[in-house]
Coordinates of N, CA and C in Angstrom, one line a residue:
A1289 N 0.9 -1.2 0.0 CA 0.0 0.0 0.0 C 0.9 1.2 0.0
G1290 N 0.5 2.3 -0.7 CA 1.2 3.5 -0.7 C 0.3 4.7 -0.5
A1291 N 0.6 5.5 0.4 CA -0.2 6.7 0.8 C 0.4 7.9 0.2
G1292 N 0.1 8.1 -1.1 CA 0.5 9.4 -1.7 C 1.9 9.4 -2.4
H1293 N 2.7 8.4 -2.1 CA 4.1 8.3 -2.7 C 4.2 7.0 -3.4
R1294 N 4.9 7.0 -4.5 CA 5.2 5.8 -5.2 C 6.4 5.1 -4.7
A1295 N 6.6 3.9 -5.0 CA 7.8 3.1 -4.6 C 8.4 2.6 -5.9
F1296 N 9.6 2.0 -5.7 CA 10.4 1.4 -6.8 C 10.9 0.0 -6.4
L1297 N 10.7 -1.0 -7.3 CA 11.3 -2.3 -7.2 C 12.6 -2.2 -8.0
I1298 N 13.7 -2.4 -7.3 CA 15.0 -2.3 -8.0 C 15.6 -3.7 -8.2
R1299 N 15.7 -4.1 -9.4 CA 16.2 -5.5 -9.7 C 17.7 -5.6 -9.6
T1300 N 18.2 -6.8 -9.5 CA 19.7 -7.0 -9.4 C 20.4 -6.5 -10.6
D1301 N 19.8 -6.5 -11.8 CA 20.5 -6.0 -13.0 C 20.4 -4.5 -13.1
G1302 N 19.9 -3.8 -12.2 CA 19.8 -2.3 -12.2 C 18.6 -1.8 -12.8
S1303 N 17.7 -2.7 -13.4 CA 16.5 -2.2 -13.9 C 15.5 -1.9 -12.8
H1304 N 14.4 -1.2 -13.1 CA 13.5 -1.0 -12.0 C 12.0 -1.0 -12.5
E1305 N 11.1 -1.2 -11.6 CA 9.7 -1.1 -11.8 C 9.1 -0.1 -10.9
E1306 N 8.3 0.8 -11.4 CA 7.7 1.8 -10.6 C 6.4 1.3 -10.0
L1307 N 6.2 1.4 -8.7 CA 5.0 0.9 -8.1 C 4.2 2.1 -7.6
P1308 N 3.1 2.3 -8.3 CA 2.3 3.5 -8.0 C 1.7 3.5 -6.6
S1309 N 1.4 4.8 -6.2 CA 0.7 4.9 -4.9 C -0.7 4.3 -5.0
T1310 N -1.2 3.8 -3.9 CA -2.5 3.2 -4.0 C -3.6 4.0 -3.2
G1311 N -3.2 5.2 -2.8 CA -4.1 6.1 -2.0 C -3.6 7.5 -1.9
A1312 N -4.4 8.3 -1.2 CA -4.1 9.7 -1.0 C -3.1 9.8 0.2
V1313 N -2.5 11.0 0.2 CA -1.5 11.3 1.3 C -2.1 11.2 2.6
L1314 N -1.4 10.6 3.6 CA -1.9 10.5 4.9 C -2.0 11.8 5.6
G1315 N -3.1 12.0 6.4 CA -3.3 13.2 7.2 C -4.1 14.3 6.5
L1316 N -4.5 14.1 5.3 CA -5.3 15.1 4.6 C -6.8 14.9 4.8
F1317 N -7.2 13.7 5.1 CA -8.6 13.4 5.2 C -8.9 12.7 6.5
P1318 N -10.0 13.0 7.2 CA -10.3 12.4 8.5 C -10.5 10.9 8.4
V1319 N -11.0 10.4 7.2 CA -11.2 9.0 7.0 C -10.6 8.7 5.7
L1320 N -9.8 7.6 5.6 CA -9.1 7.3 4.4 C -9.0 5.8 4.2
D1321 N -9.4 5.3 3.1 CA -9.2 3.9 2.8 C -8.0 3.8 1.8
I1322 N -7.1 3.0 2.1 CA -5.9 2.9 1.2 C -5.9 1.4 0.7
A1323 N -6.1 1.3 -0.6 CA -6.1 -0.1 -1.2 C -4.7 -0.7 -1.2
T1324 N -4.6 -1.9 -1.2 CA -3.3 -2.6 -1.2 C -3.1 -3.0 -2.7
S1325 N -1.8 -3.1 -3.1 CA -1.5 -3.6 -4.4 C -1.4 -5.1 -4.4
D1326 N -1.2 -5.6 -5.6 CA -1.0 -7.1 -5.7 C 0.3 -7.4 -4.9
P1327 N 0.4 -8.6 -4.4 CA 1.7 -9.0 -3.7 C 2.9 -9.0 -4.7
I1328 N 4.0 -8.7 -4.1 CA 5.3 -8.7 -4.9 C 6.2 -9.7 -4.3
Q1329 N 6.7 -10.6 -5.1 CA 7.7 -11.6 -4.7 C 9.1 -11.1 -5.0
L1330 N 9.8 -10.7 -3.9 CA 11.2 -10.2 -4.2 C 12.1 -11.4 -4.4
Q1331 N 12.9 -11.3 -5.4 CA 14.0 -12.3 -5.6 C 15.2 -11.9 -4.8
P1332 N 16.0 -12.8 -4.5 CA 17.3 -12.5 -3.8 C 18.1 -11.4 -4.4
G1333 N 18.4 -10.4 -3.6 CA 19.1 -9.2 -4.0 C 18.3 -8.0 -4.4
E1334 N 17.0 -8.3 -4.7 CA 16.1 -7.2 -5.1 C 15.7 -6.3 -3.9
M1335 N 15.4 -5.0 -4.2 CA 15.2 -4.0 -3.2 C 13.9 -3.2 -3.5
I1336 N 13.2 -2.9 -2.5 CA 12.1 -2.0 -2.6 C 12.5 -0.7 -2.0
F1337 N 12.4 0.4 -2.7 CA 12.8 1.7 -2.3 C 11.6 2.6 -2.3
L1338 N 11.2 3.2 -1.1 CA 10.1 4.0 -0.9 C 10.5 5.4 -0.5
P1339 N 10.6 6.3 -1.4 CA 11.0 7.7 -1.1 C 9.8 8.7 -1.0
T1340 N 10.0 9.7 -0.2 CA 9.1 10.8 -0.3 C 9.5 11.7 -1.5
D1341 N 8.6 12.6 -1.9 CA 8.8 13.4 -3.1 C 9.9 14.4 -2.9
G1342 N 10.3 14.7 -1.6 CA 11.3 15.7 -1.3 C 12.6 15.4 -1.9
I1343 N 12.9 14.1 -2.1 CA 14.2 13.7 -2.8 C 14.2 14.1 -4.2
E1344 N 13.2 13.7 -5.0 CA 13.1 14.0 -6.4 C 13.0 15.5 -6.6
E1345 N 12.4 16.2 -5.7 CA 12.1 17.6 -5.8 C 13.2 18.5 -5.3
A1346 N 14.3 17.9 -4.8 CA 15.4 18.8 -4.4 C 15.9 19.6 -5.6
R1347 N 16.1 20.9 -5.3 CA 16.5 21.8 -6.4 C 17.9 22.3 -6.3
S1348 N 18.5 22.5 -7.5 CA 19.8 23.1 -7.5 C 19.7 24.6 -7.4
T1349 N 20.8 25.3 -7.4 CA 20.7 26.8 -7.3 C 20.2 27.4 -8.6
D1350 N 20.2 26.6 -9.7 CA 19.6 27.2 -10.9 C 18.1 26.8 -11.1
G1351 N 17.6 26.1 -10.1 CA 16.2 25.7 -10.1 C 15.9 24.3 -10.7
S1352 N 16.9 23.6 -11.2 CA 16.7 22.3 -11.7 C 16.3 21.3 -10.6
L1353 N 15.5 20.3 -10.9 CA 15.2 19.3 -10.0 C 16.1 18.1 -10.0
F1354 N 16.4 17.5 -8.9 CA 17.2 16.3 -8.8 C 16.6 15.2 -9.6
G1355 N 15.3 15.0 -9.5 CA 14.6 14.1 -10.4 C 14.7 12.7 -10.1
K1356 N 13.7 11.9 -10.8 CA 13.6 10.5 -10.6 C 14.8 9.8 -11.2
E1357 N 15.3 10.2 -12.3 CA 16.4 9.4 -13.0 C 17.7 9.5 -12.2
R1358 N 18.0 10.7 -11.6 CA 19.2 10.8 -10.7 C 19.0 10.0 -9.5
M1359 N 17.8 10.0 -8.9 CA 17.6 9.2 -7.7 C 17.8 7.7 -8.1
L1360 N 17.2 7.2 -9.1 CA 17.3 5.8 -9.5 C 18.7 5.4 -9.9
S1361 N 19.5 6.3 -10.4 CA 20.9 6.0 -10.7 C 21.7 5.7 -9.5
E1362 N 21.3 6.3 -8.4 CA 22.0 6.1 -7.1 C 21.7 4.7 -6.5
L1363 N 20.6 4.1 -7.0 CA 20.2 2.8 -6.5 C 20.8 1.6 -7.2
K1364 N 21.4 1.8 -8.3 CA 22.0 0.7 -9.1 C 23.2 0.2 -8.4
G1365 N 23.4 -1.1 -8.5 CA 24.6 -1.8 -7.9 C 24.5 -1.8 -6.4
H1366 N 23.3 -1.8 -5.8 CA 23.1 -1.7 -4.4 C 23.3 -3.1 -3.6
Q1367 N 23.5 -4.2 -4.3 CA 23.5 -5.5 -3.7 C 24.6 -5.7 -2.7
E1368 N 25.7 -5.0 -2.8 CA 26.9 -5.2 -2.0 C 27.0 -4.3 -0.8
I1369 N 26.1 -3.4 -0.6 CA 26.1 -2.4 0.5 C 24.8 -2.5 1.3
P1370 N 24.9 -2.2 2.6 CA 23.7 -2.2 3.4 C 22.7 -1.2 2.9
V1371 N 21.4 -1.5 3.1 CA 20.4 -0.6 2.6 C 20.4 0.8 3.4
S1372 N 20.9 0.8 4.6 CA 21.1 2.1 5.3 C 22.1 3.0 4.5
T1373 N 23.1 2.3 4.0 CA 24.1 3.1 3.2 C 23.5 3.6 1.9
V1374 N 22.7 2.7 1.3 CA 22.0 3.1 0.0 C 21.2 4.4 0.3
I1375 N 20.4 4.5 1.3 CA 19.6 5.6 1.7 C 20.6 6.8 1.9
E1376 N 21.6 6.6 2.7 CA 22.6 7.8 2.9 C 23.2 8.3 1.6
Q1377 N 23.5 7.4 0.7 CA 24.0 7.8 -0.6 C 23.0 8.7 -1.4
V1378 N 21.8 8.2 -1.4 CA 20.7 9.0 -2.1 C 20.6 10.4 -1.5
F1379 N 20.5 10.4 -0.1 CA 20.3 11.7 0.5 C 21.5 12.6 0.2
Q1380 N 22.7 12.1 0.3 CA 23.9 12.9 0.1 C 24.0 13.4 -1.4
S1381 N 23.6 12.5 -2.3 CA 23.6 13.0 -3.7 C 22.6 14.1 -3.9
A1382 N 21.4 14.0 -3.3 CA 20.4 15.0 -3.5 C 20.9 16.3 -2.8
Q1383 N 21.6 16.2 -1.7 CA 22.1 17.4 -1.0 C 23.2 18.0 -1.7
D1384 N 24.1 17.2 -2.3 CA 25.2 17.7 -3.1 C 24.7 18.5 -4.4
F1385 N 23.6 17.9 -5.0 CA 23.0 18.5 -6.1 C 22.4 19.8 -5.8
S1386 N 21.8 19.9 -4.6 CA 21.2 21.2 -4.2 C 22.1 22.3 -3.9
G1387 N 23.3 21.9 -3.4 CA 24.3 22.9 -3.1 C 23.8 23.9 -2.0
E1388 N 23.8 25.2 -2.3 CA 23.3 26.2 -1.3 C 21.8 26.4 -1.3
H1389 N 21.1 25.8 -2.3 CA 19.7 26.0 -2.3 C 19.0 25.4 -1.1
P1390 N 18.2 26.0 -0.4 CA 17.6 25.5 0.8 C 16.7 24.3 0.5
Q1391 N 16.6 23.4 1.5 CA 15.8 22.2 1.4 C 14.3 22.7 1.6
L1392 N 13.4 22.3 0.7 CA 12.1 22.8 0.8 C 11.0 21.8 1.2
D1393 N 11.4 20.6 1.3 CA 10.5 19.5 1.7 C 11.4 18.4 2.4
D1394 N 10.7 17.6 3.2 CA 11.4 16.5 3.8 C 12.0 15.5 2.8
M1395 N 13.1 14.9 3.2 CA 13.6 13.8 2.4 C 13.7 12.6 3.3
T1396 N 12.8 11.7 3.0 CA 12.6 10.5 3.8 C 12.5 9.3 2.9
A1397 N 13.1 8.2 3.3 CA 13.0 7.0 2.5 C 13.1 5.7 3.4
I1398 N 12.5 4.7 2.9 CA 12.6 3.3 3.4 C 13.1 2.4 2.3
A1399 N 14.0 1.6 2.7 CA 14.6 0.6 1.7 C 14.6 -0.7 2.4
L1400 N 14.2 -1.8 1.6 CA 14.3 -3.1 2.1 C 14.8 -4.0 1.0
R1401 N 15.6 -5.0 1.3 CA 16.2 -5.9 0.3 C 16.0 -7.3 0.8
R1402 N 15.7 -8.2 -0.1 CA 15.7 -9.6 0.2 C 17.2 -10.1 0.0
N1403 N 17.7 -10.6 1.1 CA 19.0 -11.2 1.0 C 19.0 -12.5 0.4
A1404 N 20.2 -12.9 -0.2 CA 20.3 -14.2 -0.8 C 20.1 -15.3 0.2
L1405 N 19.5 -16.4 -0.2 CA 19.3 -17.5 0.7 C 20.5 -18.3 1.0

């Protein structure tokens, strides 16, 4: 289930599948039903990455957005490092891209990976 933010399935070959949000943003409505998506079977080494939009919307001093493609490029080759390090690398890359431009939104992410059996 996704409440207003999409997620990404990152495969071991570096390809990805976008997993759309299944509901509205949490906290906007007093009652909210969030549908669940179909189950996903993670293969060994695959990762689910759930970012907030603040990462993609990080801006450089010239107003350019960090964007989805830059974020996804940081997720390739993730199998050899802890997911906590993957998240730190994404955050650092977005912050480096932004330079002196102030952060306008939260940058939050959850990552989980299925380890090899």
